[in-house]
């Protein structure tokens, strides 16, 4: 880096870079990304990262991490998940090097990387980074952090999508136990819980959970909203399934009790027959003659 010399005194062929140039490139990249002009946004984000490194003479800088993070997001939206994950991993490494493993930038980097990995099929790696984000949030901000409920809900949804209902239910219940100021998120958690309970055959509990979701949707969105209508229809389905299952359980219990009664009568008859047979055998035994 050679400081910029004002005036006509310099004939050096060295590249003159100013910090505002790097900032301008990054801001322009962000504007193009917002406008969905991904190729231009990618070029400008990479240019900004290069300029920052030349200005500060090291890749370990918060601005470089921001450029890498933006590059990862742009590449992900451009359907380049492998390159996106590589840049997100680099952004995470820079954030940890600068602020330690328990800084807020590391939490953001873990969240971004997990989203990219999960969306591109790397579920195991994505869950690992999402769990790391949860751990760091609780470590730094305590168990009542507003975002924890949302992340637990995301984890539950991931497990639900791969058919692991028990784990999904566990994370949904954890999400509902966390405090959140977002009523719509509460409704989503209740609805997700209802769906996984229904998948597990717990229709009565599913009905109660869906009832909470319906109440929230009706209060916030109104009776005519699609989410409210859908929830009302789901509520009716769960009620019917709960009634059908209750009727089935009553019938099965009745059959079980009848079978137990029949088995008991059969056992008693067998015992009576065995006792009668024993008595007959005793009567047929000849008496021993007495010796003179």
PDB file of C-alpha atoms in Angstrom:
ATOM      1  CA  UNK A   1       0.000   0.000   0.000  1.00  0.00           C
ATOM      2  CA  UNK A   2       1.303   3.375  -1.036  1.00  0.00           C
ATOM      3  CA  UNK A   3      -0.473   6.426   0.439  1.00  0.00           C
ATOM      4  CA  UNK A   4      -2.140   8.591  -2.178  1.00  0.00           C
ATOM      5  CA  UNK A   5      -0.107  11.673  -3.077  1.00  0.00           C
ATOM      6  CA  UNK A   6      -2.094  14.707  -4.131  1.00  0.00           C
ATOM      7  CA  UNK A   7      -0.705  16.797  -6.953  1.00  0.00           C
ATOM      8  CA  UNK A   8       1.409  15.955  -9.982  1.00  0.00           C
ATOM      9  CA  UNK A   9       4.594  14.963  -8.140  1.00  0.00           C
ATOM     10  CA  UNK A  10       4.227  11.207  -8.277  1.00  0.00           C
ATOM     11  CA  UNK A  11       5.221   9.145 -11.296  1.00  0.00           C
ATOM     12  CA  UNK A  12       5.197   5.818  -9.446  1.00  0.00           C
ATOM     13  CA  UNK A  13       3.445   2.868 -11.076  1.00  0.00           C
ATOM     14  CA  UNK A  14       2.399   1.536  -7.647  1.00  0.00           C
ATOM     15  CA  UNK A  15      -1.322   1.157  -7.045  1.00  0.00           C
ATOM     16  CA  UNK A  16      -2.750   3.966  -4.949  1.00  0.00           C
ATOM     17  CA  UNK A  17      -5.701   2.811  -2.840  1.00  0.00           C
ATOM     18  CA  UNK A  18      -7.860   4.777  -0.449  1.00  0.00           C
ATOM     19  CA  UNK A  19     -10.036   3.265   2.284  1.00  0.00           C
ATOM     20  CA  UNK A  20     -13.120   5.094   0.938  1.00  0.00           C
ATOM     21  CA  UNK A  21     -12.634   3.203  -2.346  1.00  0.00           C
ATOM     22  CA  UNK A  22     -13.008  -0.110  -0.530  1.00  0.00           C
ATOM     23  CA  UNK A  23     -16.015   1.150   1.408  1.00  0.00           C
ATOM     24  CA  UNK A  24     -17.628   2.437  -1.782  1.00  0.00           C
ATOM     25  CA  UNK A  25     -17.085  -0.906  -3.527  1.00  0.00           C
ATOM     26  CA  UNK A  26     -18.692  -2.774  -0.625  1.00  0.00           C
ATOM     27  CA  UNK A  27     -21.664  -0.419  -0.436  1.00  0.00           C
ATOM     28  CA  UNK A  28     -22.145  -0.650  -4.191  1.00  0.00           C
ATOM     29  CA  UNK A  29     -22.028  -4.468  -3.962  1.00  0.00           C
ATOM     30  CA  UNK A  30     -24.730  -4.354  -1.300  1.00  0.00           C
ATOM     31  CA  UNK A  31     -26.906  -2.071  -3.467  1.00  0.00           C
ATOM     32  CA  UNK A  32     -26.573  -4.394  -6.462  1.00  0.00           C
ATOM     33  CA  UNK A  33     -27.338  -7.432  -4.279  1.00  0.00           C
ATOM     34  CA  UNK A  34     -30.484  -5.731  -2.965  1.00  0.00           C
ATOM     35  CA  UNK A  35     -31.489  -5.055  -6.576  1.00  0.00           C
ATOM     36  CA  UNK A  36     -30.900  -8.761  -7.393  1.00  0.00           C
ATOM     37  CA  UNK A  37     -28.088  -7.875  -9.810  1.00  0.00           C
ATOM     38  CA  UNK A  38     -26.037 -10.844  -8.606  1.00  0.00           C
ATOM     39  CA  UNK A  39     -23.110 -10.856 -11.106  1.00  0.00           C
ATOM     40  CA  UNK A  40     -22.333  -7.189 -10.446  1.00  0.00           C
ATOM     41  CA  UNK A  41     -22.800  -7.674  -6.704  1.00  0.00           C
ATOM     42  CA  UNK A  42     -20.384 -10.632  -6.726  1.00  0.00           C
ATOM     43  CA  UNK A  43     -17.706  -8.739  -8.658  1.00  0.00           C
ATOM     44  CA  UNK A  44     -17.965  -5.703  -6.392  1.00  0.00           C
ATOM     45  CA  UNK A  45     -17.959  -7.755  -3.169  1.00  0.00           C
ATOM     46  CA  UNK A  46     -14.803  -9.596  -4.261  1.00  0.00           C
ATOM     47  CA  UNK A  47     -13.221  -6.319  -5.358  1.00  0.00           C
ATOM     48  CA  UNK A  48     -14.053  -4.753  -1.988  1.00  0.00           C
ATOM     49  CA  UNK A  49     -12.474  -7.695  -0.141  1.00  0.00           C
ATOM     50  CA  UNK A  50      -9.329  -7.356  -2.258  1.00  0.00           C
ATOM     51  CA  UNK A  51      -9.156  -3.595  -1.717  1.00  0.00           C
ATOM     52  CA  UNK A  52      -9.589  -3.924   2.046  1.00  0.00           C
ATOM     53  CA  UNK A  53      -6.770  -6.463   2.221  1.00  0.00           C
ATOM     54  CA  UNK A  54      -4.472  -4.203   0.246  1.00  0.00           C
ATOM     55  CA  UNK A  55      -5.358  -1.193   2.377  1.00  0.00           C
ATOM     56  CA  UNK A  56      -4.863  -2.907   5.744  1.00  0.00           C
ATOM     57  CA  UNK A  57      -2.252  -5.427   4.491  1.00  0.00           C
ATOM     58  CA  UNK A  58      -3.962  -8.407   6.168  1.00  0.00           C
ATOM     59  CA  UNK A  59      -7.065 -10.547   5.580  1.00  0.00           C
ATOM     60  CA  UNK A  60      -7.878 -10.459   9.303  1.00  0.00           C
ATOM     61  CA  UNK A  61     -10.218  -7.494   9.469  1.00  0.00           C
ATOM     62  CA  UNK A  62     -13.922  -7.103  10.224  1.00  0.00           C
ATOM     63  CA  UNK A  63     -14.545  -5.437   6.857  1.00  0.00           C
ATOM     64  CA  UNK A  64     -12.962  -8.384   5.040  1.00  0.00           C
ATOM     65  CA  UNK A  65     -15.243 -10.728   7.003  1.00  0.00           C
ATOM     66  CA  UNK A  66     -18.285  -8.682   5.942  1.00  0.00           C
ATOM     67  CA  UNK A  67     -17.180  -8.874   2.304  1.00  0.00           C
ATOM     68  CA  UNK A  68     -16.754 -12.638   2.555  1.00  0.00           C
ATOM     69  CA  UNK A  69     -20.168 -12.964   4.168  1.00  0.00           C
ATOM     70  CA  UNK A  70     -21.828 -10.929   1.411  1.00  0.00           C
ATOM     71  CA  UNK A  71     -19.944 -12.944  -1.231  1.00  0.00           C
ATOM     72  CA  UNK A  72     -21.245 -16.169   0.335  1.00  0.00           C
ATOM     73  CA  UNK A  73     -24.845 -14.919   0.282  1.00  0.00           C
ATOM     74  CA  UNK A  74     -24.588 -13.758  -3.338  1.00  0.00           C
ATOM     75  CA  UNK A  75     -23.057 -17.070  -4.454  1.00  0.00           C
ATOM     76  CA  UNK A  76     -25.754 -18.992  -2.620  1.00  0.00           C
ATOM     77  CA  UNK A  77     -28.490 -17.023  -4.361  1.00  0.00           C
ATOM     78  CA  UNK A  78     -26.651 -17.588  -7.657  1.00  0.00           C
ATOM     79  CA  UNK A  79     -26.993 -21.369  -7.114  1.00  0.00           C
ATOM     80  CA  UNK A  80     -23.320 -21.943  -6.254  1.00  0.00           C
ATOM     81  CA  UNK A  81     -23.667 -23.643  -2.845  1.00  0.00           C
ATOM     82  CA  UNK A  82     -20.141 -25.096  -2.665  1.00  0.00           C
ATOM     83  CA  UNK A  83     -18.454 -21.749  -3.329  1.00  0.00           C
ATOM     84  CA  UNK A  84     -20.936 -20.062  -0.994  1.00  0.00           C
ATOM     85  CA  UNK A  85     -20.136 -22.507   1.822  1.00  0.00           C
ATOM     86  CA  UNK A  86     -16.390 -22.012   1.263  1.00  0.00           C
ATOM     87  CA  UNK A  87     -16.699 -18.224   1.563  1.00  0.00           C
ATOM     88  CA  UNK A  88     -18.997 -18.501   4.579  1.00  0.00           C
ATOM     89  CA  UNK A  89     -16.453 -20.788   6.265  1.00  0.00           C
ATOM     90  CA  UNK A  90     -13.713 -18.239   5.570  1.00  0.00           C
ATOM     91  CA  UNK A  91     -15.900 -15.471   7.031  1.00  0.00           C
ATOM     92  CA  UNK A  92     -16.403 -17.606  10.148  1.00  0.00           C
ATOM     93  CA  UNK A  93     -12.656 -18.240  10.457  1.00  0.00           C
ATOM     94  CA  UNK A  94     -11.882 -14.513  10.197  1.00  0.00           C
ATOM     95  CA  UNK A  95     -14.588 -13.645  12.767  1.00  0.00           C
ATOM     96  CA  UNK A  96     -13.211 -16.193  15.254  1.00  0.00           C
ATOM     97  CA  UNK A  97      -9.622 -15.007  14.686  1.00  0.00           C
ATOM     98  CA  UNK A  98     -10.620 -11.404  15.348  1.00  0.00           C
ATOM     99  CA  UNK A  99     -13.148 -11.651  18.174  1.00  0.00           C
ATOM    100  CA  UNK A 100     -12.784 -15.148  19.566  1.00  0.00           C
ATOM    101  CA  UNK A 101     -15.215 -18.037  19.271  1.00  0.00           C
ATOM    102  CA  UNK A 102     -17.818 -16.270  21.452  1.00  0.00           C
ATOM    103  CA  UNK A 103     -18.284 -12.989  19.589  1.00  0.00           C
ATOM    104  CA  UNK A 104     -21.504 -11.837  17.941  1.00  0.00           C
ATOM    105  CA  UNK A 105     -19.880 -11.957  14.488  1.00  0.00           C
ATOM    106  CA  UNK A 106     -19.120 -15.642  15.024  1.00  0.00           C
ATOM    107  CA  UNK A 107     -22.789 -16.308  15.844  1.00  0.00           C
ATOM    108  CA  UNK A 108     -23.867 -14.588  12.604  1.00  0.00           C
ATOM    109  CA  UNK A 109     -21.254 -16.525  10.616  1.00  0.00           C
ATOM    110  CA  UNK A 110     -22.360 -19.850  12.127  1.00  0.00           C
ATOM    111  CA  UNK A 111     -25.987 -19.044  11.259  1.00  0.00           C
ATOM    112  CA  UNK A 112     -25.172 -18.070   7.662  1.00  0.00           C
ATOM    113  CA  UNK A 113     -23.031 -21.165   7.096  1.00  0.00           C
ATOM    114  CA  UNK A 114     -25.679 -23.453   8.598  1.00  0.00           C
ATOM    115  CA  UNK A 115     -28.357 -22.007   6.312  1.00  0.00           C
ATOM    116  CA  UNK A 116     -26.192 -22.540   3.215  1.00  0.00           C
ATOM    117  CA  UNK A 117     -25.244 -26.097   4.184  1.00  0.00           C
ATOM    118  CA  UNK A 118     -28.790 -27.159   5.090  1.00  0.00           C
ATOM    119  CA  UNK A 119     -30.305 -25.652   1.942  1.00  0.00           C
ATOM    120  CA  UNK A 120     -27.724 -27.450  -0.216  1.00  0.00           C
ATOM    121  CA  UNK A 121     -28.249 -30.852   1.415  1.00  0.00           C
ATOM    122  CA  UNK A 122     -25.475 -30.791   4.029  1.00  0.00           C
ATOM    123  CA  UNK A 123     -27.848 -31.396   6.932  1.00  0.00           C
ATOM    124  CA  UNK A 124     -25.282 -32.781   9.390  1.00  0.00           C
ATOM    125  CA  UNK A 125     -22.885 -29.846   8.976  1.00  0.00           C
ATOM    126  CA  UNK A 126     -25.732 -27.345   8.990  1.00  0.00           C
ATOM    127  CA  UNK A 127     -27.189 -28.700  12.230  1.00  0.00           C
ATOM    128  CA  UNK A 128     -23.722 -28.636  13.801  1.00  0.00           C
ATOM    129  CA  UNK A 129     -23.279 -24.925  13.051  1.00  0.00           C
ATOM    130  CA  UNK A 130     -26.840 -24.124  14.104  1.00  0.00           C
ATOM    131  CA  UNK A 131     -26.245 -25.861  17.442  1.00  0.00           C
ATOM    132  CA  UNK A 132     -23.033 -23.849  17.803  1.00  0.00           C
ATOM    133  CA  UNK A 133     -25.030 -20.642  17.230  1.00  0.00           C
ATOM    134  CA  UNK A 134     -27.546 -21.698  19.905  1.00  0.00           C
ATOM    135  CA  UNK A 135     -24.774 -22.476  22.380  1.00  0.00           C
ATOM    136  CA  UNK A 136     -23.063 -19.114  21.793  1.00  0.00           C
ATOM    137  CA  UNK A 137     -26.345 -17.188  22.069  1.00  0.00           C
ATOM    138  CA  UNK A 138     -27.140 -18.781  25.410  1.00  0.00           C
ATOM    139  CA  UNK A 139     -23.552 -18.289  26.567  1.00  0.00           C
ATOM    140  CA  UNK A 140     -23.425 -14.597  25.696  1.00  0.00           C
ATOM    141  CA  UNK A 141     -27.038 -13.443  26.079  1.00  0.00           C
ATOM    142  CA  UNK A 142     -28.595 -15.976  28.440  1.00  0.00           C
ATOM    143  CA  UNK A 143     -31.423 -18.476  27.951  1.00  0.00           C
ATOM    144  CA  UNK A 144     -34.033 -15.773  27.213  1.00  0.00           C
ATOM    145  CA  UNK A 145     -32.448 -14.404  24.032  1.00  0.00           C
ATOM    146  CA  UNK A 146     -35.220 -13.442  21.606  1.00  0.00           C
ATOM    147  CA  UNK A 147     -33.760 -15.401  18.676  1.00  0.00           C
ATOM    148  CA  UNK A 148     -33.396 -18.734  20.497  1.00  0.00           C
ATOM    149  CA  UNK A 149     -37.031 -19.670  20.022  1.00  0.00           C
ATOM    150  CA  UNK A 150     -36.742 -19.146  16.258  1.00  0.00           C
ATOM    151  CA  UNK A 151     -33.581 -21.262  15.962  1.00  0.00           C
ATOM    152  CA  UNK A 152     -35.044 -24.119  18.008  1.00  0.00           C
ATOM    153  CA  UNK A 153     -38.075 -24.012  15.699  1.00  0.00           C
ATOM    154  CA  UNK A 154     -35.782 -24.225  12.658  1.00  0.00           C
ATOM    155  CA  UNK A 155     -34.008 -27.244  14.127  1.00  0.00           C
ATOM    156  CA  UNK A 156     -37.331 -28.930  14.808  1.00  0.00           C
ATOM    157  CA  UNK A 157     -38.439 -28.304  11.214  1.00  0.00           C
ATOM    158  CA  UNK A 158     -35.251 -29.885   9.894  1.00  0.00           C
ATOM    159  CA  UNK A 159     -35.780 -33.039  11.909  1.00  0.00           C
ATOM    160  CA  UNK A 160     -39.443 -33.136  10.878  1.00  0.00           C
ATOM    161  CA  UNK A 161     -38.488 -32.957   7.192  1.00  0.00           C
ATOM    162  CA  UNK A 162     -36.217 -36.007   7.487  1.00  0.00           C
ATOM    163  CA  UNK A 163     -38.889 -37.983   9.345  1.00  0.00           C
ATOM    164  CA  UNK A 164     -37.458 -37.803  12.868  1.00  0.00           C
ATOM    165  CA  UNK A 165     -40.686 -36.887  14.655  1.00  0.00           C
ATOM    166  CA  UNK A 166     -39.496 -37.436  18.224  1.00  0.00           C
ATOM    167  CA  UNK A 167     -36.497 -35.103  17.820  1.00  0.00           C
ATOM    168  CA  UNK A 168     -38.646 -32.564  15.979  1.00  0.00           C
ATOM    169  CA  UNK A 169     -41.177 -32.565  18.809  1.00  0.00           C
ATOM    170  CA  UNK A 170     -38.421 -32.120  21.379  1.00  0.00           C
ATOM    171  CA  UNK A 171     -37.085 -29.007  19.611  1.00  0.00           C
ATOM    172  CA  UNK A 172     -40.577 -27.581  19.038  1.00  0.00           C
ATOM    173  CA  UNK A 173     -41.332 -27.967  22.738  1.00  0.00           C
ATOM    174  CA  UNK A 174     -38.035 -26.274  23.585  1.00  0.00           C
ATOM    175  CA  UNK A 175     -38.925 -23.436  21.201  1.00  0.00           C
ATOM    176  CA  UNK A 176     -42.315 -22.964  22.865  1.00  0.00           C
ATOM    177  CA  UNK A 177     -40.652 -22.816  26.297  1.00  0.00           C
ATOM    178  CA  UNK A 178     -38.418 -19.926  25.225  1.00  0.00           C
ATOM    179  CA  UNK A 179     -39.678 -16.374  25.530  1.00  0.00           C
ATOM    180  CA  UNK A 180     -40.422 -14.496  22.309  1.00  0.00           C
ATOM    181  CA  UNK A 181     -42.149 -11.220  21.540  1.00  0.00           C
ATOM    182  CA  UNK A 182     -43.227 -12.454  18.088  1.00  0.00           C
ATOM    183  CA  UNK A 183     -46.819 -13.716  18.290  1.00  0.00           C
ATOM    184  CA  UNK A 184     -46.700 -15.020  14.723  1.00  0.00           C
ATOM    185  CA  UNK A 185     -43.683 -17.136  15.636  1.00  0.00           C
ATOM    186  CA  UNK A 186     -45.678 -18.514  18.559  1.00  0.00           C
ATOM    187  CA  UNK A 187     -48.415 -19.453  16.118  1.00  0.00           C
ATOM    188  CA  UNK A 188     -45.920 -21.143  13.789  1.00  0.00           C
ATOM    189  CA  UNK A 189     -44.412 -23.132  16.665  1.00  0.00           C
ATOM    190  CA  UNK A 190     -47.858 -24.260  17.834  1.00  0.00           C
ATOM    191  CA  UNK A 191     -48.844 -25.295  14.303  1.00  0.00           C
ATOM    192  CA  UNK A 192     -45.571 -27.164  13.741  1.00  0.00           C
ATOM    193  CA  UNK A 193     -46.032 -28.932  17.075  1.00  0.00           C
ATOM    194  CA  UNK A 194     -49.558 -29.908  16.071  1.00  0.00           C
ATOM    195  CA  UNK A 195     -48.356 -31.366  12.759  1.00  0.00           C
ATOM    196  CA  UNK A 196     -45.648 -33.500  14.343  1.00  0.00           C
ATOM    197  CA  UNK A 197     -48.029 -34.696  17.083  1.00  0.00           C
ATOM    198  CA  UNK A 198     -50.531 -35.704  14.408  1.00  0.00           C
ATOM    199  CA  UNK A 199     -47.782 -37.568  12.552  1.00  0.00           C
ATOM    200  CA  UNK A 200     -47.060 -39.439  15.791  1.00  0.00           C
ATOM    201  CA  UNK A 201     -50.748 -40.330  16.161  1.00  0.00           C
ATOM    202  CA  UNK A 202     -51.390 -37.998  19.118  1.00  0.00           C
ATOM    203  CA  UNK A 203     -54.460 -36.351  17.594  1.00  0.00           C
ATOM    204  CA  UNK A 204     -55.949 -34.978  20.807  1.00  0.00           C
ATOM    205  CA  UNK A 205     -52.714 -33.178  21.710  1.00  0.00           C
ATOM    206  CA  UNK A 206     -52.392 -32.066  18.076  1.00  0.00           C
ATOM    207  CA  UNK A 207     -55.892 -30.558  18.270  1.00  0.00           C
ATOM    208  CA  UNK A 208     -54.999 -28.588  21.415  1.00  0.00           C
ATOM    209  CA  UNK A 209     -51.799 -27.254  19.840  1.00  0.00           C
ATOM    210  CA  UNK A 210     -53.522 -26.326  16.583  1.00  0.00           C
ATOM    211  CA  UNK A 211     -56.211 -24.572  18.623  1.00  0.00           C
ATOM    212  CA  UNK A 212     -53.540 -22.246  20.053  1.00  0.00           C
ATOM    213  CA  UNK A 213     -52.223 -21.518  16.543  1.00  0.00           C
ATOM    214  CA  UNK A 214     -55.733 -20.815  15.255  1.00  0.00           C
ATOM    215  CA  UNK A 215     -56.396 -18.365  18.109  1.00  0.00           C
ATOM    216  CA  UNK A 216     -53.202 -16.440  17.313  1.00  0.00           C
ATOM    217  CA  UNK A 217     -53.861 -16.336  13.560  1.00  0.00           C
ATOM    218  CA  UNK A 218     -57.459 -15.200  14.086  1.00  0.00           C
ATOM    219  CA  UNK A 219     -56.375 -12.468  16.502  1.00  0.00           C
ATOM    220  CA  UNK A 220     -53.556 -11.093  14.342  1.00  0.00           C
ATOM    221  CA  UNK A 221     -54.618 -11.857  10.766  1.00  0.00           C
ATOM    222  CA  UNK A 222     -58.407 -12.050  11.019  1.00  0.00           C
ATOM    223  CA  UNK A 223     -60.953 -14.708  10.129  1.00  0.00           C
ATOM    224  CA  UNK A 224     -60.607 -14.325   6.350  1.00  0.00           C
ATOM    225  CA  UNK A 225     -56.841 -14.778   6.068  1.00  0.00           C
ATOM    226  CA  UNK A 226     -55.599 -17.936   4.318  1.00  0.00           C
ATOM    227  CA  UNK A 227     -53.540 -19.023   7.326  1.00  0.00           C
ATOM    228  CA  UNK A 228     -56.546 -18.682   9.623  1.00  0.00           C
ATOM    229  CA  UNK A 229     -58.803 -20.616   7.263  1.00  0.00           C
ATOM    230  CA  UNK A 230     -56.218 -23.327   6.787  1.00  0.00           C
ATOM    231  CA  UNK A 231     -55.778 -23.612  10.549  1.00  0.00           C
ATOM    232  CA  UNK A 232     -59.564 -23.867  11.030  1.00  0.00           C
ATOM    233  CA  UNK A 233     -59.756 -26.710   8.496  1.00  0.00           C
ATOM    234  CA  UNK A 234     -56.817 -28.472  10.128  1.00  0.00           C
ATOM    235  CA  UNK A 235     -58.537 -28.064  13.495  1.00  0.00           C
ATOM    236  CA  UNK A 236     -61.639 -29.832  12.176  1.00  0.00           C
ATOM    237  CA  UNK A 237     -59.537 -32.660  10.736  1.00  0.00           C
ATOM    238  CA  UNK A 238     -57.671 -33.173  14.010  1.00  0.00           C
ATOM    239  CA  UNK A 239     -60.955 -33.159  15.939  1.00  0.00           C
ATOM    240  CA  UNK A 240     -62.385 -35.858  13.623  1.00  0.00           C
ATOM    241  CA  UNK A 241     -59.199 -37.927  13.863  1.00  0.00           C
ATOM    242  CA  UNK A 242     -59.151 -37.564  17.662  1.00  0.00           C
ATOM    243  CA  UNK A 243     -62.801 -38.692  17.900  1.00  0.00           C
ATOM    244  CA  UNK A 244     -62.168 -41.612  15.525  1.00  0.00           C
ATOM    245  CA  UNK A 245     -59.118 -42.670  17.488  1.00  0.00           C
ATOM    246  CA  UNK A 246     -61.023 -42.353  20.776  1.00  0.00           C
ATOM    247  CA  UNK A 247     -63.818 -44.536  19.379  1.00  0.00           C
ATOM    248  CA  UNK A 248     -61.272 -47.033  18.127  1.00  0.00           C
ATOM    249  CA  UNK A 249     -59.524 -47.129  21.494  1.00  0.00           C
ATOM    250  CA  UNK A 250     -62.848 -47.708  23.285  1.00  0.00           C
ATOM    251  CA  UNK A 251     -63.678 -50.557  20.892  1.00  0.00           C
ATOM    252  CA  UNK A 252     -60.216 -52.056  21.292  1.00  0.00           C
ATOM    253  CA  UNK A 253     -60.448 -51.757  25.072  1.00  0.00           C
ATOM    254  CA  UNK A 254     -63.844 -53.455  25.014  1.00  0.00           C
ATOM    255  CA  UNK A 255     -62.459 -56.299  22.897  1.00  0.00           C
ATOM    256  CA  UNK A 256     -59.464 -56.593  25.190  1.00  0.00           C
ATOM    257  CA  UNK A 257     -61.660 -56.797  28.279  1.00  0.00           C
ATOM    258  CA  UNK A 258     -63.943 -59.338  26.593  1.00  0.00           C
ATOM    259  CA  UNK A 259     -60.916 -61.406  25.616  1.00  0.00           C
ATOM    260  CA  UNK A 260     -59.545 -61.199  29.144  1.00  0.00           C
ATOM    261  CA  UNK A 261     -62.951 -62.322  30.523  1.00  0.00           C
ATOM    262  CA  UNK A 262     -63.132 -65.190  28.024  1.00  0.00           C
ATOM    263  CA  UNK A 263     -59.570 -66.223  28.852  1.00  0.00           C
ATOM    264  CA  UNK A 264     -60.399 -66.126  32.556  1.00  0.00           C
ATOM    265  CA  UNK A 265     -63.515 -68.310  32.052  1.00  0.00           C
ATOM    266  CA  UNK A 266     -61.535 -70.733  29.879  1.00  0.00           C
ATOM    267  CA  UNK A 267     -58.798 -70.933  32.502  1.00  0.00           C
ATOM    268  CA  UNK A 268     -61.383 -71.554  35.227  1.00  0.00           C
ATOM    269  CA  UNK A 269     -63.029 -74.310  33.161  1.00  0.00           C
ATOM    270  CA  UNK A 270     -59.679 -75.939  32.520  1.00  0.00           C
ATOM    271  CA  UNK A 271     -58.896 -75.784  36.227  1.00  0.00           C
ATOM    272  CA  UNK A 272     -62.294 -77.295  37.085  1.00  0.00           C
ATOM    273  CA  UNK A 273     -61.838 -80.073  34.540  1.00  0.00           C
ATOM    274  CA  UNK A 274     -58.363 -80.817  35.883  1.00  0.00           C
ATOM    275  CA  UNK A 275     -59.757 -80.968  39.413  1.00  0.00           C
ATOM    276  CA  UNK A 276     -62.572 -83.335  38.354  1.00  0.00           C
ATOM    277  CA  UNK A 277     -60.075 -85.561  36.544  1.00  0.00           C
ATOM    278  CA  UNK A 278     -57.928 -85.711  39.637  1.00  0.00           C
ATOM    279  CA  UNK A 279     -60.907 -86.721  41.770  1.00  0.00           C
ATOM    280  CA  UNK A 280     -61.854 -89.494  39.308  1.00  0.00           C
ATOM    281  CA  UNK A 281     -58.330 -90.864  39.364  1.00  0.00           C
ATOM    282  CA  UNK A 282     -58.365 -91.011  43.155  1.00  0.00           C
ATOM    283  CA  UNK A 283     -61.678 -92.917  43.158  1.00  0.00           C
ATOM    284  CA  UNK A 284     -60.412 -95.518  40.666  1.00  0.00           C
ATOM    285  CA  UNK A 285     -57.341 -96.417  42.730  1.00  0.00           C
ATOM    286  CA  UNK A 286     -57.786-100.021  44.262  1.00  0.00           C
ATOM    287  CA  UNK A 287     -57.638-100.374  48.044  1.00  0.00           C
ATOM    288  CA  UNK A 288     -54.723-102.441  49.460  1.00  0.00           C
ATOM    289  CA  UNK A 289     -55.711-105.783  51.137  1.00  0.00           C
ATOM    290  CA  UNK A 290     -54.815-106.159  54.792  1.00  0.00           C
ATOM    291  CA  UNK A 291     -52.360-109.004  55.676  1.00  0.00           C
ATOM    292  CA  UNK A 292     -53.535-111.702  58.149  1.00  0.00           C
TER     293      UNK A 292
END
